[in-house]
Coordinates of N, CA, C and O in Angstrom, one line a residue:
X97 N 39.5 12.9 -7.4 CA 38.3 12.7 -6.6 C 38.4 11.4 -5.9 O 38.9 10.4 -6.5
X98 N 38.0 11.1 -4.5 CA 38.1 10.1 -4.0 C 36.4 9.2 -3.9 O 35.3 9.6 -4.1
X99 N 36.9 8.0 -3.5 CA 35.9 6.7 -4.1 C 35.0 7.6 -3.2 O 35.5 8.3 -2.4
X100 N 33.7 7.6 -3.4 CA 32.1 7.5 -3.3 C 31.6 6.0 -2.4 O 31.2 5.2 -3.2
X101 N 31.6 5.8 -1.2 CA 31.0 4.8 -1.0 C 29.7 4.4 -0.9 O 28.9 5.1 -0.4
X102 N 29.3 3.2 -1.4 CA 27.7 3.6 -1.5 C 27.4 2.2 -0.8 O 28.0 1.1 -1.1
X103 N 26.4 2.4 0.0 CA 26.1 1.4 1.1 C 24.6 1.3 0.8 O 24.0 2.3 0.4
X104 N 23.6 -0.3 0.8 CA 22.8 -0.3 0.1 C 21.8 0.4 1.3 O 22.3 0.5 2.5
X105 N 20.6 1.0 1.1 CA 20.1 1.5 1.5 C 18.6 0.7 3.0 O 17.6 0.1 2.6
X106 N 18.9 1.0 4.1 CA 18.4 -0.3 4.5 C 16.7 0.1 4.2 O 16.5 1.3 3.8
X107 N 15.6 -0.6 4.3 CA 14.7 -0.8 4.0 C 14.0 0.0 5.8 O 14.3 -0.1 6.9
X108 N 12.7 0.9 4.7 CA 12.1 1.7 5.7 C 10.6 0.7 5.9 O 9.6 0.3 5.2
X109 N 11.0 0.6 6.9 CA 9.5 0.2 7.5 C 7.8 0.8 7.6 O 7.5 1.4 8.6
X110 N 6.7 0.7 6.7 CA 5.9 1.5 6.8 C 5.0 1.7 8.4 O 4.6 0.8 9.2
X111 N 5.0 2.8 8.4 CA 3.9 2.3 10.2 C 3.0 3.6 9.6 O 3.4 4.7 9.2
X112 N 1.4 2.9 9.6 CA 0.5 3.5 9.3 C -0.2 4.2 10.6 O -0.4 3.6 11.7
X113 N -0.5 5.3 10.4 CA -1.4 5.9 11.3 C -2.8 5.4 11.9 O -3.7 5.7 11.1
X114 N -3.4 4.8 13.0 CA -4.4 4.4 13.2 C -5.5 5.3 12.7 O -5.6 6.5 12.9
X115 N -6.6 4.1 11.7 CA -7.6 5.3 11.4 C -9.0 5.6 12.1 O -10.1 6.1 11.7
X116 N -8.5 5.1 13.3 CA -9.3 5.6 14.7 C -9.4 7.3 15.1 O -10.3 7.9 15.7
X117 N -7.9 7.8 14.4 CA -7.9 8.9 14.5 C -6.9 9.6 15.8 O -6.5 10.7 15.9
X118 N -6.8 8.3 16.7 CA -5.7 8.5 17.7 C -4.2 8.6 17.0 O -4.3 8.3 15.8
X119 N -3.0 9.0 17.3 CA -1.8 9.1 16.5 C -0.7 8.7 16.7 O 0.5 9.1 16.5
X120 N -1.7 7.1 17.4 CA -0.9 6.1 17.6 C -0.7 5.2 16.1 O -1.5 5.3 15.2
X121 N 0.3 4.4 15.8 CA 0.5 3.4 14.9 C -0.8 2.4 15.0 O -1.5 2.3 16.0
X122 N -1.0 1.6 13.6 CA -2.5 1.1 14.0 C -2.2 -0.5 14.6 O -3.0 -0.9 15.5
X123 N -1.5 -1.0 14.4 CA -0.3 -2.0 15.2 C -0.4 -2.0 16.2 O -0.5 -3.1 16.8
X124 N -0.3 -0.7 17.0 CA -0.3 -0.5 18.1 C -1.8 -0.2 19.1 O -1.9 -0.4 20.3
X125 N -2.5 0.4 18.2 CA -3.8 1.3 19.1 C -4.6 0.1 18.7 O -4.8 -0.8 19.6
X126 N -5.3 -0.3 17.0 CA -6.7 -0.8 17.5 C -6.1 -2.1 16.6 O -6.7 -3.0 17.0
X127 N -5.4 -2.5 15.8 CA -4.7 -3.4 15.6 C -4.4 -4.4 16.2 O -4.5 -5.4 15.6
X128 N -3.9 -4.5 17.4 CA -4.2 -5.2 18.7 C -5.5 -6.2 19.3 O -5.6 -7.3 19.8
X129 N -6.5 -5.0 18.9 CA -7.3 -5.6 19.3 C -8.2 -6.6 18.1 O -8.9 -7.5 18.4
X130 N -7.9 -6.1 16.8 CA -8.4 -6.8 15.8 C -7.5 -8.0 15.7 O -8.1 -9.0 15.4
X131 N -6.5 -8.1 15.9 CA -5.7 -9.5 15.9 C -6.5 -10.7 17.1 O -6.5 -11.9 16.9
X132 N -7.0 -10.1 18.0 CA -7.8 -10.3 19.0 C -6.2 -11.0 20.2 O -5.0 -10.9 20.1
X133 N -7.0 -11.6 21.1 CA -6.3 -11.8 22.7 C -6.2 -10.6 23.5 O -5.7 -10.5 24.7
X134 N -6.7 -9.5 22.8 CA -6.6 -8.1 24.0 C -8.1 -7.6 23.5 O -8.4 -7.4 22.3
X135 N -9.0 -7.3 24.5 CA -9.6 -7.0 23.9 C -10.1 -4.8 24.4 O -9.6 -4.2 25.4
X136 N -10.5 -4.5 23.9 CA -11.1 -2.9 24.5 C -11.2 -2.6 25.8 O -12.1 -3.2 26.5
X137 N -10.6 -2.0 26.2 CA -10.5 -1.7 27.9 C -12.3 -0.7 28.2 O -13.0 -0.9 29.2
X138 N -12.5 0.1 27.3 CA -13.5 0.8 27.5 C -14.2 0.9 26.2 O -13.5 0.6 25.2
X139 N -15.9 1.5 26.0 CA -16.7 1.5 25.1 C -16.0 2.3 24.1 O -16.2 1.9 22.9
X140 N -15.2 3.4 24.5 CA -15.1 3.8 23.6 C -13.6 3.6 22.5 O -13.4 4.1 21.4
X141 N -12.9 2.8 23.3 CA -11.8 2.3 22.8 C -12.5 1.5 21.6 O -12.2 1.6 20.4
X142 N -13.7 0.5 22.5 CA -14.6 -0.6 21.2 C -14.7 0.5 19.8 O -14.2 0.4 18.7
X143 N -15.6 1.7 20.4 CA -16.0 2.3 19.0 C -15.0 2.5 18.2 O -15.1 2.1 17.0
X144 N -14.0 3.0 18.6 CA -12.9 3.6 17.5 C -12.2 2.2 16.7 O -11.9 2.2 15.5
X145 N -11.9 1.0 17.8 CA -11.6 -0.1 16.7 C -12.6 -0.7 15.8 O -12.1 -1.3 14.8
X146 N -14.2 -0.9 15.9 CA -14.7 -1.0 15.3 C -15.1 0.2 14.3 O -16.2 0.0 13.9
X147 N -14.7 0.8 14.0 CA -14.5 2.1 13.2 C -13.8 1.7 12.2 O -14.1 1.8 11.0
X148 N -12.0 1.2 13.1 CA -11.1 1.2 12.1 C -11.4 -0.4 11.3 O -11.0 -0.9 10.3
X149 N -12.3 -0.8 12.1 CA -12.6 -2.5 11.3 C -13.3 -2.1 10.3 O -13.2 -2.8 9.2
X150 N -14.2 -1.1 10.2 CA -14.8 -0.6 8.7 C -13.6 -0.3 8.1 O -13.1 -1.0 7.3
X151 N -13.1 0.6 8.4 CA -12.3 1.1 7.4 C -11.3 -0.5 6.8 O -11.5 -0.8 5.6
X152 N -10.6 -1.1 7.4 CA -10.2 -2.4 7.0 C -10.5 -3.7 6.4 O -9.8 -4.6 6.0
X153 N -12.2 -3.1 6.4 CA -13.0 -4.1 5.8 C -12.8 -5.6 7.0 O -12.8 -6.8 6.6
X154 N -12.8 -5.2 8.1 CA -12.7 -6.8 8.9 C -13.7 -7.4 9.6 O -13.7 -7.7 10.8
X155 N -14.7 -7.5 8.7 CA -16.1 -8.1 9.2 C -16.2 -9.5 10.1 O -17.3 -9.8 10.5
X156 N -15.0 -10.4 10.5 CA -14.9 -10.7 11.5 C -14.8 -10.3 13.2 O -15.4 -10.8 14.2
X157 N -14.0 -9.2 13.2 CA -13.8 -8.4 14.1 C -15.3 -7.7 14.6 O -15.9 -7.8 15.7
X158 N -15.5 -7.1 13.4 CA -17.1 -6.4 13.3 C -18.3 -7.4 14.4 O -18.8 -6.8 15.4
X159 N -18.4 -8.8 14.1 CA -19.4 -9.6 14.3 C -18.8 -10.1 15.5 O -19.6 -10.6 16.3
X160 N -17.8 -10.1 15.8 CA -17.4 -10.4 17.3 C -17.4 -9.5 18.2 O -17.1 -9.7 19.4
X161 N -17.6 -8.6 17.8 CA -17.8 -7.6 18.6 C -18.8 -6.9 18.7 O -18.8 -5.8 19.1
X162 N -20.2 -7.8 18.3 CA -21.4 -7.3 18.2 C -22.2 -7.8 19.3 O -22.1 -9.1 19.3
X163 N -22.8 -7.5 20.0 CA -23.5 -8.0 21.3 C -25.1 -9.7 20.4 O -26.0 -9.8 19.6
X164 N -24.5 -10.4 21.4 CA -25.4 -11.7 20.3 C -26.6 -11.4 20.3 O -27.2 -11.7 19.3
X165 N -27.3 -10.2 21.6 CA -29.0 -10.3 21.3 C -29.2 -9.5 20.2 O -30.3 -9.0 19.8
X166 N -28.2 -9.2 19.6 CA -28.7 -7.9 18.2 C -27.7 -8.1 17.2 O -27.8 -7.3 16.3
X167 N -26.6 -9.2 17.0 CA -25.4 -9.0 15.8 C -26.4 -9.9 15.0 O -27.1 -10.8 15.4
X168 N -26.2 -9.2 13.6 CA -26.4 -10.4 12.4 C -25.9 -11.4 12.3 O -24.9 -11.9 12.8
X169 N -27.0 -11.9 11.4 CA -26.3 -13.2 11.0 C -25.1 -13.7 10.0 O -24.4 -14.7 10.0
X170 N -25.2 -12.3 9.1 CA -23.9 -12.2 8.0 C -24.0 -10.3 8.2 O -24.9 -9.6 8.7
X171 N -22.9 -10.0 7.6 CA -22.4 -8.2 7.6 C -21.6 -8.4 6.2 O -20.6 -9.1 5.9
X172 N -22.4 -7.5 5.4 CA -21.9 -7.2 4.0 C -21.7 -5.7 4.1 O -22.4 -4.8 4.5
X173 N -20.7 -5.7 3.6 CA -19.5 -4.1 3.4 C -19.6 -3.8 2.3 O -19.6 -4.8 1.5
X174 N -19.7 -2.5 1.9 CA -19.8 -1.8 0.9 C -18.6 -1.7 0.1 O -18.4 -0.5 -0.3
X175 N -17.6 -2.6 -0.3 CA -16.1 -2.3 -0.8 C -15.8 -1.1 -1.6 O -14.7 -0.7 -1.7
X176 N -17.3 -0.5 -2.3 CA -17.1 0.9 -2.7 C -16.8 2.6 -1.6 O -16.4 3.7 -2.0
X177 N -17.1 1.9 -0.2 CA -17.2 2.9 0.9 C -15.7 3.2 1.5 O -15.0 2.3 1.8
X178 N -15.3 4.3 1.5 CA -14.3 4.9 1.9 C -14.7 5.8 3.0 O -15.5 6.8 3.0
X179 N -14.0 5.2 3.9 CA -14.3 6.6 5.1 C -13.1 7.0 5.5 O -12.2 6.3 5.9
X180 N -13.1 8.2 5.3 CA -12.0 9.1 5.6 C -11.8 9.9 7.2 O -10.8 10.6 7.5
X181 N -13.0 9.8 8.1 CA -12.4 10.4 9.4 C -13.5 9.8 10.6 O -14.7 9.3 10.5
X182 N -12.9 10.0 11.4 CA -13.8 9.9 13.1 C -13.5 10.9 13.8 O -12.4 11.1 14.1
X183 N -14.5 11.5 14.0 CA -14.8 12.5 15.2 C -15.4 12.0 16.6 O -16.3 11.1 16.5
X184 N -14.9 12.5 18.0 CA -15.6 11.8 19.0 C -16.3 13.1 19.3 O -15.7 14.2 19.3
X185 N -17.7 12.9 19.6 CA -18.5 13.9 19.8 C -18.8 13.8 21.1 O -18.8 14.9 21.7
X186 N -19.0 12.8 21.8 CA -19.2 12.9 23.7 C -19.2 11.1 24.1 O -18.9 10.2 23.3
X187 N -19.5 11.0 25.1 CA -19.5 9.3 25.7 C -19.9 9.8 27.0 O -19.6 10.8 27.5
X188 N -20.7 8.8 27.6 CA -21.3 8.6 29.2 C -20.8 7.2 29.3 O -20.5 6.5 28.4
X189 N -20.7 6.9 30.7 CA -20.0 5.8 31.3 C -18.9 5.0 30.4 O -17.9 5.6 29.8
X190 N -19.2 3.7 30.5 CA -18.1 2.9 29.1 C -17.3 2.5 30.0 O -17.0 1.3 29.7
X191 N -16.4 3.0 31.4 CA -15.4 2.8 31.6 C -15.0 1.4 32.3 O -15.7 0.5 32.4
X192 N -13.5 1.6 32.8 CA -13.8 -0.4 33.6 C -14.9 -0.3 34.6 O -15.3 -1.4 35.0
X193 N -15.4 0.6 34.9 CA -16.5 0.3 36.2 C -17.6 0.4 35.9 O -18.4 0.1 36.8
X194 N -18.2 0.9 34.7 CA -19.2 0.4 34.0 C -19.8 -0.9 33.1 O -19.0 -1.5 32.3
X195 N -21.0 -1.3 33.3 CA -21.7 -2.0 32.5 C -22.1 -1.7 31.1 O -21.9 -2.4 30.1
X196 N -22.8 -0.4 30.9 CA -22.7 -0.1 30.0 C -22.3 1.4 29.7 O -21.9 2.1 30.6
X197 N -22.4 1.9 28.3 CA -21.8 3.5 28.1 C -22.3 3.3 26.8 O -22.7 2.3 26.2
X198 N -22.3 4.3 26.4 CA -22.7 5.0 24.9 C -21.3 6.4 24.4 O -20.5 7.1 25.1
X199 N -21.4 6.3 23.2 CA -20.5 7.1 22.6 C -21.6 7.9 21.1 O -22.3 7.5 20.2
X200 N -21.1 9.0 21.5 CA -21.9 9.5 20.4 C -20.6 10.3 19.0 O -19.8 11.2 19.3
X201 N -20.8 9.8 17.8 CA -19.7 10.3 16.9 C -20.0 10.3 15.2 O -20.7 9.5 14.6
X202 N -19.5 11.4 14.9 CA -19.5 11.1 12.8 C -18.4 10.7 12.8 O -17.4 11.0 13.5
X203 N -18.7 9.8 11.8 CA -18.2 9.1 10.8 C -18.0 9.6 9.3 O -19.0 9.5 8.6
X204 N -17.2 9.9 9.0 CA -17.2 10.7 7.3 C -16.0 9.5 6.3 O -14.9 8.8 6.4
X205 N -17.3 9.9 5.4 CA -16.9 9.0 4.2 C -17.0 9.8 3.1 O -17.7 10.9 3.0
X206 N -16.4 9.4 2.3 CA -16.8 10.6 0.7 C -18.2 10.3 0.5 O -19.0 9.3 0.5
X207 N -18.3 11.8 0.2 CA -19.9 11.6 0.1 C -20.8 12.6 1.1 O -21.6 13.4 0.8
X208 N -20.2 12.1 2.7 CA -21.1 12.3 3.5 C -20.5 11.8 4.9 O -19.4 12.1 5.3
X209 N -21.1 11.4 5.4 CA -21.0 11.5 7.3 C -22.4 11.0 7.9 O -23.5 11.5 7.6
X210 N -21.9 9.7 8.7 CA -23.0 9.5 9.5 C -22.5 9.4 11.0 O -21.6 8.8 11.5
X211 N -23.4 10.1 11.5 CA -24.0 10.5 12.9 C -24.7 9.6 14.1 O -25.9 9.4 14.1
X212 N -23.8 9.0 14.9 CA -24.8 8.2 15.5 C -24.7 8.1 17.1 O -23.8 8.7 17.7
X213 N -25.4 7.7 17.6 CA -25.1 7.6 19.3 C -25.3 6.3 19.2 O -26.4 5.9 18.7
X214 N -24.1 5.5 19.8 CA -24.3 4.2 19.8 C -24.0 3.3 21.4 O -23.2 3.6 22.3
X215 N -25.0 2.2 21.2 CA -24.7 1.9 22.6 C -24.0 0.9 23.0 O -23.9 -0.1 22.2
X216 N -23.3 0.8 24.2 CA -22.4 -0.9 24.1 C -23.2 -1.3 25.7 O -24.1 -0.6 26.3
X217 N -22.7 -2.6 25.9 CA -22.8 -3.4 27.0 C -21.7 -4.3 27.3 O -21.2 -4.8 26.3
X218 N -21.2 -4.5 28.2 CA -20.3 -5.9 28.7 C -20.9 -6.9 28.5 O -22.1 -6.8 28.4
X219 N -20.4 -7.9 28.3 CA -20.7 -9.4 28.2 C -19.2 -10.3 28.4 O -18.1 -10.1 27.9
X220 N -19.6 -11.3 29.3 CA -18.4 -11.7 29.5 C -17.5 -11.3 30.3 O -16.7 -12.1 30.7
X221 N -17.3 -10.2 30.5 CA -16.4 -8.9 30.8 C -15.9 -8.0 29.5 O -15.0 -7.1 29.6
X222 N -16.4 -8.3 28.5 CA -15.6 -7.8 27.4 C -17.1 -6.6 27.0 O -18.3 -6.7 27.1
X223 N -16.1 -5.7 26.4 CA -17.4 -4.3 25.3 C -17.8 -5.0 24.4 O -17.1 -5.8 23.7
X224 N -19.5 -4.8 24.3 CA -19.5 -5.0 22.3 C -20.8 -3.9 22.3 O -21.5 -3.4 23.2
X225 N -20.7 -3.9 20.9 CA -21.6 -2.7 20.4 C -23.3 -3.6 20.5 O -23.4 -4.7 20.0
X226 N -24.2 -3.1 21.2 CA -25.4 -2.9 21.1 C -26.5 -2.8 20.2 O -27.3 -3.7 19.9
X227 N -26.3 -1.3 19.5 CA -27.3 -0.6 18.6 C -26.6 0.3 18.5 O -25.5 0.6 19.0
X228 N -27.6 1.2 17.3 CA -26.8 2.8 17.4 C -28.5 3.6 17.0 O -29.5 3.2 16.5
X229 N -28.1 5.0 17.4 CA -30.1 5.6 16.9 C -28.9 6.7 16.4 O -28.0 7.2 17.1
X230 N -29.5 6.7 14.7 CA -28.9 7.9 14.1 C -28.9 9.6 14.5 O -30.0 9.9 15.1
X231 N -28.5 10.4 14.5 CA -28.7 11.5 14.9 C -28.8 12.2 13.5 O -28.3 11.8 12.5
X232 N -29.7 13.6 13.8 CA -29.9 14.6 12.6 C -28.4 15.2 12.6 O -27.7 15.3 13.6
X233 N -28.2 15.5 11.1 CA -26.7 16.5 10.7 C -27.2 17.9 11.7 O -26.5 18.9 11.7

């Protein structure tokens, strides 16, 4: 039998799926923007990284991206809450040539799913989330 060479195995890199739900790397899609210096090109880009900032627990990101006439003062996270998906249900304006837009989407978490149409505004030139008015299941 001849030698067996064995070469150490190089080291795999993990790349997580954005849990925006896009099936980009999250590094790549809303990761970016949570590191901040780039920020959401459109409302609804905001929603989906403020989505993945729940899921990440990054209540910095959260509060910076909340419009000042309506963000809290502190944002406490439920570290028990798991949300497992985003659905985009519809959006009006949002885009670079809008001021404002709204995005309407569930949210599912074990347990359950919440429903909301939420609204953004420019400020600065940059998106942030407004409000949101729940919708019926």
């Amino acid at each position: 039998m001849g030698a067996v060479s064995r070469r150490a195995a190089s080291p795999v890199k993990s790349v997580s799926v954005c849990p925006c739900g896009l099936s980009e790397p999250y590094e790549t899609c809303c990761g970016r923007y949570h590191r901040g210096g780039v920020a959401a090109p459109t409302a609804e880009a905001l929603m989906r990284s403020r989505y993945s900032a729940f899921v990440k627990g990054d209540r910095g990101y959260l509060l910076r991206t909340w419009h000042p006439r309506t963000r809290p003062a502190r944002l406490d996270l439920d570290p028990g809450m798991t949300w497992t998906g985003l659905e985009l249900l519809g959006a009006t304006e949002g885009s670079a040539f809008h001021s404002t837009g709204t995005v309407t989407f569930r949210a599912s978490y074990r347990g359950g799913s919440l429903h909301e149409r939420s609204r953004f505004e420019r400020v600065d030139g940059a998106w942030v989330y407004v409000d949101g008015e729940f919708l019926d299941e």
